[in-house]
Amino acid sequence: MPLITTTGGLRYYRFSDRTKRIWQYRLENGNWVRLSKPIRISEGHDDQYTFGISHFSDLLKEPVVTFLAGSRNESMLEFQWAIDDNYASQVAVPDSVRKLTSGNISPVLLDPSPALDAPPSLWGKQWAFLAGGSNKFSPVELERTTPAGCWEGREIRDKKLFAPSKVAACVNFSGLHLFMPGIHDGRYGLMKASRSLDSEDYTVDVYLQVPDEAGIIIDTALAAASWNEEPRVFVLTRQKDSPVRHVQECVYDADEKGMTLRQLTKYDGWVGVGIDGQNVVVAYEDRDEYGINLKTLVWDEEEEWCDGPDIDRWEGANGGSLREMED
């Protein structure tokens, strides 16, 4: 997820497959500021990537940012750099993990953070979820205890779980939680798979049921959580008879005694979610004939959802000034 919560505030990362550069933005005094120099990496493929961050038990040490990606030549690539640096070094991936992740990996990273009130005993731990395994499309879980440690992986063989193009995941006081669209017990909607941190077994339930008459297709989900809070879950949807796509939030309906959808905005392109203090931030691309706007919505307890500051804008129908910036 390109929106990352740090002890110094929210960060946004944008990767260019064409130039193999990563541009960094940080939220300062209510506005987004782009760092002057990009991070250069040697490889990384299209939209098969994600970002994460690891903190150390010694908070005087700079956190490490992780870029995990698929590649045209390798099953899995990893690069790391200090959070305020612009030099990335490639990290060796064990052969056992390469074999396990030899599918369309589409990874998602989990990183317990002091900025999200995670206990110090979990700082530095990371989990990754991706597609691979024996049939190249099974869910695979990776885990390591420190940013410098080696990944250990396992294929999750629970037949109730599957690995679509991308899952949403978060970690909180009750454990690890995965969200994915699909069908369970004959019901279509958003599935939730959870396990405690001291167990390997997942329980699977229907988190959000979508009735047939709604005509909604869920493309993917997004999730974020502070340690002591329940996950905030969003879905990217489209109507069966329309190309228009929406960001919708999953909210509890007391009358229906279940989750329902609250439509937030239309989007065209990339969407991400992050937490900044007590606020939830949704960032999304909005395209028109003049260019690409990267906008935000911000939720707080007083005003609920409102427009936040734009992250950036690129002129031209195909983001021409973005290409110039990358060159």
Coordinates of C-alpha atoms in Angstrom, one line a residue:
M1 CA 0.0 0.0 0.0
P2 CA 1.6 3.2 -1.1
L3 CA 0.2 5.2 1.9
I4 CA 2.3 4.4 4.9
T5 CA 1.8 5.5 8.5
T6 CA 5.1 6.6 10.2
T7 CA 5.9 8.2 13.6
G8 CA 6.6 11.3 11.6
G9 CA 3.3 11.4 9.8
L10 CA 1.8 9.9 6.6
R11 CA 3.9 9.1 3.6
Y12 CA 2.9 8.4 0.0
Y13 CA 5.1 6.5 -2.5
R14 CA 4.6 6.5 -6.3
F15 CA 6.4 3.9 -8.4
S16 CA 7.0 4.2 -12.2
D17 CA 7.3 0.9 -14.0
R18 CA 8.7 2.8 -17.0
T19 CA 11.6 4.6 -15.3
K20 CA 12.0 2.4 -12.3
R21 CA 11.9 5.3 -9.9
I22 CA 10.0 5.9 -6.7
W23 CA 8.8 9.3 -5.7
Q24 CA 8.2 10.1 -2.1
Y25 CA 5.7 12.5 -0.6
R26 CA 5.1 13.4 3.0
L27 CA 2.2 15.1 4.8
E28 CA 3.5 18.3 6.4
N29 CA 1.3 20.9 8.2
G30 CA -1.7 19.7 6.3
N31 CA -0.1 19.7 2.8
W32 CA 1.7 17.1 0.8
V33 CA 5.3 17.8 -0.1
R34 CA 7.3 15.8 -2.7
L35 CA 10.9 15.0 -1.8
S36 CA 13.3 16.5 -4.3
K37 CA 15.1 13.3 -5.4
P38 CA 13.5 9.9 -6.4
I39 CA 14.7 6.5 -5.3
R40 CA 16.1 4.4 -8.2
I41 CA 15.7 0.7 -8.4
S42 CA 16.8 -1.8 -11.0
E43 CA 13.5 -3.8 -11.5
G44 CA 9.9 -3.9 -10.5
H45 CA 6.8 -4.8 -12.6
D46 CA 3.7 -2.8 -13.4
D47 CA 1.1 -2.9 -10.5
Q48 CA 2.5 -6.1 -8.8
Y49 CA 4.1 -4.2 -5.9
T50 CA 3.5 -2.8 -2.5
F51 CA 5.3 -0.7 0.2
G52 CA 5.8 -1.3 3.9
I53 CA 7.7 0.1 6.8
S54 CA 9.6 -1.5 9.8
H55 CA 10.4 0.2 13.0
F56 CA 13.1 -0.9 15.5
S57 CA 12.7 -1.3 19.2
D58 CA 15.2 1.6 19.5
L59 CA 13.2 4.5 18.1
L60 CA 16.4 6.5 17.5
K61 CA 17.1 4.1 14.6
E62 CA 15.6 5.3 11.3
P63 CA 12.7 3.1 10.1
V64 CA 13.3 1.0 7.0
V65 CA 11.0 1.2 4.0
T66 CA 10.4 -2.0 2.1
F67 CA 9.4 -2.2 -1.6
L68 CA 8.2 -5.7 -2.5
A69 CA 7.4 -6.4 -6.1
G70 CA 6.9 -8.9 -8.9
S71 CA 9.2 -8.9 -11.9
R72 CA 9.3 -10.0 -15.5
N73 CA 12.4 -12.0 -14.7
E74 CA 12.1 -12.9 -11.0
S75 CA 9.2 -14.3 -8.9
M76 CA 9.8 -11.8 -6.1
L77 CA 12.0 -8.7 -5.6
E78 CA 12.7 -6.7 -2.5
F79 CA 14.4 -3.4 -2.0
Q80 CA 15.0 -1.4 1.2
W81 CA 16.1 2.1 2.2
A82 CA 16.1 4.3 5.3
I83 CA 12.9 6.4 5.4
D84 CA 14.6 9.8 4.7
D85 CA 17.2 8.4 2.3
N86 CA 17.0 8.1 -1.5
Y87 CA 19.3 5.1 -2.0
A88 CA 17.7 1.6 -2.1
S89 CA 19.6 -1.6 -1.8
Q90 CA 18.3 -4.9 -3.1
V91 CA 17.6 -7.7 -0.5
A92 CA 18.3 -11.3 -1.3
V93 CA 15.2 -13.5 -1.4
P94 CA 15.8 -17.1 -0.3
D95 CA 15.3 -19.8 -3.0
S96 CA 12.6 -21.5 -1.0
V97 CA 10.6 -18.3 -1.0
R98 CA 11.2 -17.7 -4.7
K99 CA 9.7 -21.1 -5.4
L100 CA 6.8 -20.5 -3.2
T101 CA 6.0 -17.1 -4.8
S102 CA 6.3 -18.2 -8.4
G103 CA 2.9 -17.0 -9.3
N104 CA 1.3 -13.6 -10.0
I105 CA 2.4 -12.3 -6.6
S106 CA 0.4 -9.1 -6.2
P107 CA 1.7 -8.7 -2.6
V108 CA 0.4 -6.9 0.5
L109 CA 2.6 -6.1 3.5
L110 CA 1.7 -5.8 7.2
D111 CA 3.9 -3.8 9.6
P112 CA 3.0 -3.3 13.2
S113 CA 3.9 0.4 13.9
P114 CA 4.4 2.5 17.0
A115 CA 2.5 5.2 15.2
L116 CA -0.5 2.9 15.2
D117 CA 0.0 2.0 18.9
A118 CA 1.4 -1.5 18.3
P119 CA 3.3 -3.0 21.3
P120 CA 7.1 -2.8 21.2
S121 CA 7.4 -6.6 21.1
L122 CA 6.0 -6.5 17.5
W123 CA 8.0 -3.6 16.1
G124 CA 10.1 -4.8 13.2
K125 CA 7.9 -7.8 12.4
Q126 CA 6.5 -8.1 8.9
W127 CA 3.9 -10.3 7.2
A128 CA 3.3 -10.5 3.5
F129 CA 0.4 -12.1 1.6
L130 CA 0.6 -13.0 -2.1
A131 CA -0.4 -15.5 -4.7
G132 CA 1.7 -18.5 -5.5
G133 CA 2.1 -22.0 -3.9
S134 CA 1.6 -25.3 -5.6
N135 CA -0.9 -24.1 -8.2
K136 CA 0.6 -20.5 -8.5
F137 CA -2.8 -19.0 -7.3
S138 CA -3.0 -20.2 -3.7
P139 CA -2.6 -17.8 -0.9
V140 CA 0.9 -17.7 0.5
E141 CA 1.9 -16.1 3.9
L142 CA 5.4 -14.8 4.6
E143 CA 6.8 -13.8 7.9
R144 CA 10.0 -12.4 9.4
T145 CA 10.9 -10.9 12.8
T146 CA 13.2 -8.1 11.7
P147 CA 13.7 -6.0 8.5
A148 CA 17.1 -7.6 8.0
G149 CA 15.8 -11.1 8.6
C150 CA 14.9 -13.8 6.0
W151 CA 11.4 -14.4 5.0
E152 CA 9.8 -17.7 6.1
G153 CA 6.8 -18.8 4.1
R154 CA 4.0 -21.2 3.9
E155 CA 1.1 -22.0 1.5
I156 CA -2.2 -21.7 3.2
R157 CA -4.1 -24.8 2.2
D158 CA -7.4 -24.0 3.7
K159 CA -9.9 -24.5 0.8
K160 CA -12.0 -21.7 2.1
L161 CA -9.2 -19.3 1.3
F162 CA -8.1 -18.2 -2.1
A163 CA -5.8 -15.6 -3.6
P164 CA -7.4 -13.1 -6.0
S165 CA -5.4 -10.4 -7.8
K166 CA -5.0 -8.7 -4.4
V167 CA -6.2 -9.1 -0.9
A168 CA -6.5 -6.4 1.8
A169 CA -4.8 -7.0 5.1
C170 CA -4.3 -5.4 8.5
V171 CA -3.1 -6.3 12.0
N172 CA -4.5 -5.3 15.3
F173 CA -4.9 -6.5 18.9
S174 CA -7.0 -9.5 17.8
G175 CA -4.6 -10.7 15.1
L176 CA -4.2 -10.7 11.3
H177 CA -7.2 -10.0 9.1
L178 CA -7.5 -10.6 5.3
F179 CA -10.3 -9.2 3.2
M180 CA -11.1 -10.5 -0.3
P181 CA -14.1 -10.6 -2.6
G182 CA -15.6 -14.0 -3.3
I183 CA -18.3 -16.5 -2.6
H184 CA -18.7 -18.4 0.7
D185 CA -21.6 -20.7 1.6
G186 CA -23.3 -19.6 -1.6
R187 CA -23.2 -15.9 -0.7
Y188 CA -21.3 -13.3 -2.8
G189 CA -19.6 -10.4 -1.1
L190 CA -16.5 -9.6 0.9
M191 CA -14.9 -12.4 2.9
K192 CA -12.9 -11.9 6.1
A193 CA -10.2 -14.4 7.1
S194 CA -8.7 -13.9 10.6
R195 CA -6.2 -15.6 12.9
S196 CA -4.7 -14.7 16.2
L197 CA -0.9 -14.0 16.3
D198 CA -0.3 -17.3 18.2
S199 CA -2.2 -19.6 15.8
E200 CA -1.8 -20.6 12.2
D201 CA -5.4 -21.4 11.6
Y202 CA -7.7 -18.9 9.9
T203 CA -11.5 -18.6 10.4
V204 CA -13.4 -17.4 7.4
D205 CA -16.7 -15.5 7.5
V206 CA -18.8 -13.4 5.1
Y207 CA -17.9 -9.8 6.2
L208 CA -20.2 -8.0 3.7
Q209 CA -22.9 -9.7 1.7
V210 CA -23.9 -8.1 -1.6
P211 CA -27.4 -9.1 -2.8
D212 CA -27.8 -10.0 -6.4
E213 CA -30.3 -7.1 -7.0
A214 CA -27.6 -4.6 -6.1
G215 CA -25.7 -5.4 -9.3
I216 CA -22.4 -4.6 -7.7
I217 CA -19.0 -6.2 -8.5
I218 CA -16.2 -5.9 -5.9
D219 CA -12.9 -5.5 -7.7
T220 CA -10.8 -5.4 -4.5
A221 CA -10.7 -4.3 -0.9
L222 CA -8.6 -1.9 1.2
A223 CA -8.1 -2.0 5.0
A224 CA -6.3 -0.1 7.7
A225 CA -6.3 -0.4 11.5
S226 CA -4.8 1.1 14.6
W227 CA -3.7 -1.5 17.1
N228 CA -6.6 -0.9 19.5
E229 CA -9.3 -0.3 16.9
E230 CA -11.4 -2.4 14.6
P231 CA -10.3 -2.4 10.9
R232 CA -11.6 0.3 8.6
V233 CA -12.5 -1.5 5.4
F234 CA -13.2 -0.2 2.0
V235 CA -14.1 -1.8 -1.4
L236 CA -13.6 -0.7 -4.9
T237 CA -16.8 -1.4 -6.9
R238 CA -18.4 -1.1 -10.2
Q239 CA -21.9 -1.8 -11.5
K240 CA -22.4 -4.7 -13.8
D241 CA -23.9 -2.4 -16.5
S242 CA -21.6 0.6 -16.0
P243 CA -17.8 1.3 -16.3
V244 CA -18.0 3.9 -13.5
R245 CA -16.0 2.8 -10.4
H246 CA -16.6 3.9 -6.8
V247 CA -14.8 3.8 -3.5
Q248 CA -17.2 2.6 -0.8
E249 CA -16.8 2.2 2.9
C250 CA -18.1 -0.9 4.8
V251 CA -20.2 0.4 7.8
Y252 CA -22.3 -1.4 10.3
D253 CA -26.0 -1.1 10.0
A254 CA -27.7 -1.6 13.3
D255 CA -31.1 -2.1 11.8
E256 CA -29.9 -4.8 9.4
K257 CA -27.4 -6.1 12.0
G258 CA -24.7 -6.4 9.4
M259 CA -22.3 -4.5 7.2
T260 CA -23.5 -2.3 4.4
L261 CA -21.9 0.1 1.9
R262 CA -21.5 3.9 2.1
Q263 CA -20.4 5.4 -1.2
L264 CA -17.6 7.9 -0.9
T265 CA -16.4 9.0 -4.4
K266 CA -15.9 8.0 -8.0
Y267 CA -12.3 7.2 -9.0
D268 CA -10.3 6.4 -12.1
G269 CA -6.9 4.7 -11.4
W270 CA -5.2 4.0 -8.1
V271 CA -6.7 4.1 -4.6
G272 CA -5.0 3.7 -1.2
V273 CA -5.9 4.1 2.5
G274 CA -3.8 5.1 5.5
I275 CA -4.1 6.4 9.0
D276 CA -2.7 9.7 10.2
G277 CA -3.2 10.1 14.0
Q278 CA -6.9 9.8 14.6
N279 CA -7.8 10.4 11.0
V280 CA -8.3 8.0 8.2
V281 CA -7.1 9.1 4.7
V282 CA -8.3 7.7 1.4
A283 CA -6.2 8.8 -1.6
Y284 CA -7.5 8.3 -5.1
E285 CA -6.8 9.2 -8.7
D286 CA -9.3 11.2 -10.7
R287 CA -8.6 11.6 -14.4
D288 CA -10.1 14.1 -16.9
E289 CA -9.1 15.6 -20.3
Y290 CA -6.7 18.0 -18.5
G291 CA -4.6 15.5 -16.5
I292 CA -4.5 13.3 -13.4
N293 CA -5.4 14.5 -10.0
L294 CA -4.3 12.6 -6.9
K295 CA -6.9 13.6 -4.4
T296 CA -7.7 12.7 -0.8
L297 CA -10.7 12.3 1.5
V298 CA -10.1 12.6 5.3
W299 CA -12.3 11.2 8.0
D300 CA -12.3 12.5 11.6
E301 CA -14.7 12.1 14.4
E302 CA -16.2 15.6 14.2
E303 CA -16.7 16.1 10.5
E304 CA -16.6 12.5 9.3
W305 CA -15.7 12.5 5.5
C306 CA -14.5 15.7 3.9
D307 CA -12.1 16.7 1.1
G308 CA -8.5 16.7 2.0
P309 CA -5.4 18.3 0.4
D310 CA -4.5 17.1 -3.1
I311 CA -1.2 15.1 -3.2
D312 CA -0.2 16.1 -6.7
R313 CA -1.5 16.8 -10.3
W314 CA 0.0 15.9 -13.6
E315 CA -1.0 17.7 -16.8
G316 CA -2.1 15.9 -20.0
A317 CA -4.5 13.1 -20.5
N318 CA -1.7 10.6 -19.9
G319 CA 0.0 12.5 -17.1
G320 CA 2.6 14.2 -19.4
S321 CA 4.2 16.3 -16.7
L322 CA 4.6 13.2 -14.5
R323 CA 6.7 11.6 -17.3
E324 CA 8.7 14.8 -17.6
M325 CA 9.3 14.7 -13.8
E326 CA 10.4 11.1 -14.0
D327 CA 12.8 11.8 -16.9

